[in-house]
Coordinates of N, CA and C in Angstrom, one line a residue:
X1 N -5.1 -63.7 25.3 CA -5.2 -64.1 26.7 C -4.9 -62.9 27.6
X2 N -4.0 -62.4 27.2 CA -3.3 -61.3 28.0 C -4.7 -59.9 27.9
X3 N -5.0 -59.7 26.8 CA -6.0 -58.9 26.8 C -7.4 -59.3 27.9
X4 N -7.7 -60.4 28.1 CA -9.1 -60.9 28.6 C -8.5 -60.9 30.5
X5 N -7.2 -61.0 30.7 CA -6.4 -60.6 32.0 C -7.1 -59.4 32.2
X6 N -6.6 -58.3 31.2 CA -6.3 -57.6 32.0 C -7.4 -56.5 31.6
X7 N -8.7 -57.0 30.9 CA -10.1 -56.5 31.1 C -10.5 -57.2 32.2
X8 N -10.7 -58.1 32.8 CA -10.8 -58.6 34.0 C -10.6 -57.9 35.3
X9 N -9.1 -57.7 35.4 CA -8.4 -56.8 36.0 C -9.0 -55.5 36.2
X10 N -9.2 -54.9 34.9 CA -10.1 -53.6 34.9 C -11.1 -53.1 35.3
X11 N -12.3 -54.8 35.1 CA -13.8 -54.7 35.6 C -13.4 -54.7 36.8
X12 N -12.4 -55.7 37.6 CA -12.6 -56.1 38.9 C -12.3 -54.7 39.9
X13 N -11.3 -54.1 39.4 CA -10.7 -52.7 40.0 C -12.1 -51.8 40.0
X14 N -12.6 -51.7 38.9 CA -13.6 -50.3 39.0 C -14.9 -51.1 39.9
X15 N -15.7 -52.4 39.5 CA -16.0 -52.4 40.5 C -16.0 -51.7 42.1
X16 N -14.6 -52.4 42.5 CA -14.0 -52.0 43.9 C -14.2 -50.6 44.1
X17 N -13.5 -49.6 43.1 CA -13.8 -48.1 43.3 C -15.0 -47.8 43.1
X18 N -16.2 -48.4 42.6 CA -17.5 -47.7 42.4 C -18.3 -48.0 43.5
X19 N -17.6 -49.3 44.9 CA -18.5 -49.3 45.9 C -17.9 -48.6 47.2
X20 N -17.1 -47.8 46.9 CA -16.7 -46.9 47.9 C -17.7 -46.7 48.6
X21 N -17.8 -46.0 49.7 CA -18.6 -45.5 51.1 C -19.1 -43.9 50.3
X22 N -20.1 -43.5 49.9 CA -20.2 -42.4 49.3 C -20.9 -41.6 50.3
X23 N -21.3 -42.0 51.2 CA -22.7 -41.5 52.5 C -22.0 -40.7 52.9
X24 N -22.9 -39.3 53.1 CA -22.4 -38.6 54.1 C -22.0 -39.0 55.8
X25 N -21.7 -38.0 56.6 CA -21.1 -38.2 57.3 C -22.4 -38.3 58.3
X26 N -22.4 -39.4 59.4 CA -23.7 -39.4 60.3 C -23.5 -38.8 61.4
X27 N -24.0 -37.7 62.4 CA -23.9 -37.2 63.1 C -25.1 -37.7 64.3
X28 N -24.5 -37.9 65.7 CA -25.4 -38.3 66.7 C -25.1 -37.5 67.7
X29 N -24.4 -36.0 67.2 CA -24.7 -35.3 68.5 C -23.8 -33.8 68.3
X30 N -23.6 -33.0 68.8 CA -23.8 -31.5 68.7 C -21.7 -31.3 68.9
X31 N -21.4 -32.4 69.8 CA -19.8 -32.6 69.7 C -19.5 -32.5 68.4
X32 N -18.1 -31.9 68.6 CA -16.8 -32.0 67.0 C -16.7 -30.5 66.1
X33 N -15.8 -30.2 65.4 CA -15.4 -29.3 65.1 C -16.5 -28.5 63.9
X34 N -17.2 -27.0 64.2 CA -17.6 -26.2 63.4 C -17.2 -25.7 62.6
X35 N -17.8 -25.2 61.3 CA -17.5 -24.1 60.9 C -18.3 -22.7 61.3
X36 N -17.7 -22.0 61.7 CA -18.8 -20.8 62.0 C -19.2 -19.2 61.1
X37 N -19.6 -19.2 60.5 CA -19.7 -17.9 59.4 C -20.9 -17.1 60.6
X38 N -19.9 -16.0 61.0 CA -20.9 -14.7 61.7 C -21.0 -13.7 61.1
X39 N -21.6 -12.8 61.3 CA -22.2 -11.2 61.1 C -22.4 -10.3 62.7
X40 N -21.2 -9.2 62.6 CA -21.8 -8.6 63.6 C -21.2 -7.4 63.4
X41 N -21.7 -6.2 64.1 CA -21.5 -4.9 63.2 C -20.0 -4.1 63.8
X42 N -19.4 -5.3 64.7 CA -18.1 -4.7 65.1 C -16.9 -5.4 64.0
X43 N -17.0 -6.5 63.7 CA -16.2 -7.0 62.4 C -16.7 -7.5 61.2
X44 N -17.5 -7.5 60.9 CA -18.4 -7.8 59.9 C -18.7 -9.1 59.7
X45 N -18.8 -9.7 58.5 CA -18.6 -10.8 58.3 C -17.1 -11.5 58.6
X46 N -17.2 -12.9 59.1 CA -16.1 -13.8 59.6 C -16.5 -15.3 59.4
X47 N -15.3 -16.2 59.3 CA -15.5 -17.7 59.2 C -14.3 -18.3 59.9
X48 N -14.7 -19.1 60.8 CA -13.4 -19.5 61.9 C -13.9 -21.1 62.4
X49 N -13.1 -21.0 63.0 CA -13.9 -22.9 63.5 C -13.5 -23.1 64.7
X50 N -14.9 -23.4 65.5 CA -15.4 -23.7 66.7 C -15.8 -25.1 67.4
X51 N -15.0 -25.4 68.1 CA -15.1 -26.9 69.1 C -15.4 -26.9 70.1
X52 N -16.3 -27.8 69.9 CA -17.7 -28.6 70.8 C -17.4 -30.0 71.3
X53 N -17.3 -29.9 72.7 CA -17.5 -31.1 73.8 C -18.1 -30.7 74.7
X54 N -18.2 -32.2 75.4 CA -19.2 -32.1 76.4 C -18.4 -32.1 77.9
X55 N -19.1 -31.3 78.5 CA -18.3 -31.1 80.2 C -18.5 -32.3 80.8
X56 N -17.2 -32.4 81.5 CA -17.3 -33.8 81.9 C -18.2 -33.8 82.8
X57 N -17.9 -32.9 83.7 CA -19.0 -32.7 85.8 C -20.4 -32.4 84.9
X58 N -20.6 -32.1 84.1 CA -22.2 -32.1 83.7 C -22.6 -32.5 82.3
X59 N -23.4 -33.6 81.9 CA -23.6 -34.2 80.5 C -24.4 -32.8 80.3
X60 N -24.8 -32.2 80.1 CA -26.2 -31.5 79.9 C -25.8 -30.2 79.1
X61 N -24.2 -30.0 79.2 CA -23.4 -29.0 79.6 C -22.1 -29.0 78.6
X62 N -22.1 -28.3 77.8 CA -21.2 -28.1 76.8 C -20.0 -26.9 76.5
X63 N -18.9 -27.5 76.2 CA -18.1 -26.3 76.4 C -18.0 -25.7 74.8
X64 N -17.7 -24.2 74.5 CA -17.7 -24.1 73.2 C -16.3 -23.1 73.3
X65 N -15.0 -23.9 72.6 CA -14.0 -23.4 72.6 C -13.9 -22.8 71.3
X66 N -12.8 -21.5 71.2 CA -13.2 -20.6 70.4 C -14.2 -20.2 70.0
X67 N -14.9 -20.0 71.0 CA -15.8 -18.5 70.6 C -16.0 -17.3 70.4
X68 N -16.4 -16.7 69.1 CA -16.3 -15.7 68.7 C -14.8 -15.6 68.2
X69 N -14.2 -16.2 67.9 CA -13.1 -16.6 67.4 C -12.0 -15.7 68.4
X70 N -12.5 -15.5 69.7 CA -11.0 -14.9 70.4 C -9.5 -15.5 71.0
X71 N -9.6 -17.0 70.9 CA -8.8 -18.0 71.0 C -9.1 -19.5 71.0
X72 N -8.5 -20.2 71.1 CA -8.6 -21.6 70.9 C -8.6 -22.4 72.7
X73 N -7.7 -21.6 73.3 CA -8.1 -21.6 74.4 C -8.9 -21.3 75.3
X74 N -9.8 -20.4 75.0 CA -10.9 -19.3 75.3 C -12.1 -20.5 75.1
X75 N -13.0 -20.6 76.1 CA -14.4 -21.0 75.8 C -15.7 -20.5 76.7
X76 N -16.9 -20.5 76.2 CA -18.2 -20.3 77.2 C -18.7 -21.4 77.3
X77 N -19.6 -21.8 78.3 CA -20.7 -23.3 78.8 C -21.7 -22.5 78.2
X78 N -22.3 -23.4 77.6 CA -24.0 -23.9 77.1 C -24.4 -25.2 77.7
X79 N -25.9 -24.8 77.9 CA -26.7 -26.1 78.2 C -27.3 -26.5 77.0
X80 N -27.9 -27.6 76.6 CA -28.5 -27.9 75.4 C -29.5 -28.7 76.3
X81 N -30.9 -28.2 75.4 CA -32.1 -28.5 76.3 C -32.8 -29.1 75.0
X82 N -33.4 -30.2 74.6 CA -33.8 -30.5 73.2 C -33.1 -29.9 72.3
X83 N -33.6 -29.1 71.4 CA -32.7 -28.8 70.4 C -32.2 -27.3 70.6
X84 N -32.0 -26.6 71.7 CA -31.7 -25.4 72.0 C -30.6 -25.9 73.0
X85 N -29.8 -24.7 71.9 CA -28.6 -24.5 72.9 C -28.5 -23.2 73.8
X86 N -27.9 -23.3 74.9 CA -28.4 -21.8 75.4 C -26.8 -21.7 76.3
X87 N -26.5 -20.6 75.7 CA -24.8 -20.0 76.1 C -25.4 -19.1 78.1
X88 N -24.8 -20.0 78.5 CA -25.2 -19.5 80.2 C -24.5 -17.9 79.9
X89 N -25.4 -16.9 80.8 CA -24.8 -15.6 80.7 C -24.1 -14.9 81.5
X90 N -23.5 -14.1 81.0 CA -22.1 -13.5 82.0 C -21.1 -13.7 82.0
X91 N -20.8 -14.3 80.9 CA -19.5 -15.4 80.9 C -18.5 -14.6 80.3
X92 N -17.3 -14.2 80.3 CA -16.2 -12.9 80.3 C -15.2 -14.4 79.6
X93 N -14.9 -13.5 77.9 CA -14.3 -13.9 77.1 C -13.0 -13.3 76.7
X94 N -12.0 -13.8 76.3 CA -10.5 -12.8 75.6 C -9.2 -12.8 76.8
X95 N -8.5 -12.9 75.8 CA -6.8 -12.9 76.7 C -7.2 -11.8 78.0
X96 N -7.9 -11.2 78.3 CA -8.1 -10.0 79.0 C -9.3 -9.9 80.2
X97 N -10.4 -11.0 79.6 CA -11.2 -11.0 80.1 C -12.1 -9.6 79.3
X98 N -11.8 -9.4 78.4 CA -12.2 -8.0 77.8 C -13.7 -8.5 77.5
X99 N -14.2 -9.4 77.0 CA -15.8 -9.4 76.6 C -15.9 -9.8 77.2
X100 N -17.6 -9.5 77.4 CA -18.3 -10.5 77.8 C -19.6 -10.7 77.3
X101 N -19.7 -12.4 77.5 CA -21.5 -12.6 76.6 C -22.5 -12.7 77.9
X102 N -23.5 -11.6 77.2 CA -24.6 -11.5 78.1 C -25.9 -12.9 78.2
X103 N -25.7 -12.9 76.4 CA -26.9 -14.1 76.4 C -26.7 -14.3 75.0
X104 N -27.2 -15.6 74.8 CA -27.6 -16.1 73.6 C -27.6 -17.8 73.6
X105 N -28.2 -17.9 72.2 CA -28.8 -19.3 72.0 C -29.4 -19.9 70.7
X106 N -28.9 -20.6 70.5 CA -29.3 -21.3 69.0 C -29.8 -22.6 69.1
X107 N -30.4 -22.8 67.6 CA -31.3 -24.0 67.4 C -30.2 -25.3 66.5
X108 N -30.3 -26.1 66.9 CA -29.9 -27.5 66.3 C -30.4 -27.9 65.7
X109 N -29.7 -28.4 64.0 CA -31.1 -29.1 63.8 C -31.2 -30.5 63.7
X110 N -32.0 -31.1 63.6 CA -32.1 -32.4 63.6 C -31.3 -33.4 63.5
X111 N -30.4 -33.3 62.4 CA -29.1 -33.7 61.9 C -28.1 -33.7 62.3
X112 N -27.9 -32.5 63.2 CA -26.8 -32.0 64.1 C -25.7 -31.6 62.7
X113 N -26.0 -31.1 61.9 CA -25.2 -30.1 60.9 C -25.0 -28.9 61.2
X114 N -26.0 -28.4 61.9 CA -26.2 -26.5 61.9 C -26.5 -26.0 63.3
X115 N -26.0 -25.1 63.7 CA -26.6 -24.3 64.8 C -26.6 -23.2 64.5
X116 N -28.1 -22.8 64.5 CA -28.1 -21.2 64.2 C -28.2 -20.4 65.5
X117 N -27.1 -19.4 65.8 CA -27.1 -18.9 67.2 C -27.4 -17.2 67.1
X118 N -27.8 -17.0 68.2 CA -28.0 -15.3 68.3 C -27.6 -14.8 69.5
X119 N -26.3 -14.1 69.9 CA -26.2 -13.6 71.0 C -25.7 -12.0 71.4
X120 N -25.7 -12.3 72.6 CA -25.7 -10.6 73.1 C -23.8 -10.2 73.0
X121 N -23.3 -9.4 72.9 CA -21.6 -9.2 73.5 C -21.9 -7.9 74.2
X122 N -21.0 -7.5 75.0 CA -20.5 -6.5 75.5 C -19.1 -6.3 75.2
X123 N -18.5 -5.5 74.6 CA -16.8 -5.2 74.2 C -16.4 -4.1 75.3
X124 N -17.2 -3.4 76.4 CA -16.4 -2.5 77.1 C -16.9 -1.3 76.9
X125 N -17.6 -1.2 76.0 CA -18.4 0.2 75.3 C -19.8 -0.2 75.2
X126 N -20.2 -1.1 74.7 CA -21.6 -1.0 74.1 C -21.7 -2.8 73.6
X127 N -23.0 -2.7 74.3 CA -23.8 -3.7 73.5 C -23.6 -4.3 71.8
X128 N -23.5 -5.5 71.5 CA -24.1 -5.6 70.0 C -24.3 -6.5 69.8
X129 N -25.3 -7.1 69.2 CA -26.0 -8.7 68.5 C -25.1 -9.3 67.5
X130 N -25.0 -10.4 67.9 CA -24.4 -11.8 66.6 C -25.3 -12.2 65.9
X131 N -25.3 -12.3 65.0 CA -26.0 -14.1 64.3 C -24.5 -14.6 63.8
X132 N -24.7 -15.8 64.0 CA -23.6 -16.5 63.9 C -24.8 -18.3 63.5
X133 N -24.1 -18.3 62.1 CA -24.2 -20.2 62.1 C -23.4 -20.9 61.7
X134 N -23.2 -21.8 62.6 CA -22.5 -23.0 63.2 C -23.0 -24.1 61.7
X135 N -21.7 -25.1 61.1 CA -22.0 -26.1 60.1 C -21.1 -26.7 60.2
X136 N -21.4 -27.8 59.3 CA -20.4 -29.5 59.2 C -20.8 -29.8 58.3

């Protein structure tokens, strides 16, 4: 009797663990925390993580803290226009105000997993291009 317990017991438990929630995670929008893997020829490759909300005075209008991984308190505004995000230009980044991003802009994809971005920096010296993509 004790045996037929505690097969019971055993069916009923795995059951329970084999209907766990296994689904990925569903995403309805470009908000929440990134991972970012960049390339750029001032530090090479990098992976840091970047947070995304929305500005309150404008839905349309996104803030992206930590970017370029110069602090956590540091951010630039992007508009997101369909699936393009587009980093407004001019925007002076770093404890210092030492960079600044001239332009750039990435694609979303559908899923809102990935932003693949391309932008301009200025360090004080010269020009140089990102690619940088954004995942979850």
């Amino acid at each position: 009797m004790k045996k037929l317990i505690y097969f019971a017991l055993f069916f009923a438990v795995s059951i329970l663990v084999g209907c766990g929630n296994n689904d990925p995670k569903v995403y309805t929008s470009i908000i929440g925390s990134w991972s970012c893997k960049e390339n750029n020829p001032i530090t090479g490759q990098r992976i840091y993580i970047v947070d995304i909300d929305r500005k309150k005075s404008d839905t349309t209008q996104y803030v992206l803290s930590n970017f370029y991984n110069v602090n956590v308190l540091e951010f630039v505004i992007a508009k997101l226009s369909a699936n393009t995000l587009t980093i407004l230009p001019l925007q002076q980044v770093g404890t210092q105000q030492q960079l600044e991003v001239k332009a750039g802009s990435g694609v979303v994809s559908s899923d809102f997993r990935r932003i693949v971005f391309t932008y301009k920096i200025f360090d004080g010296l010269s020009d140089f291009e990102v690619q940088a993509t954004y995942s979850r």
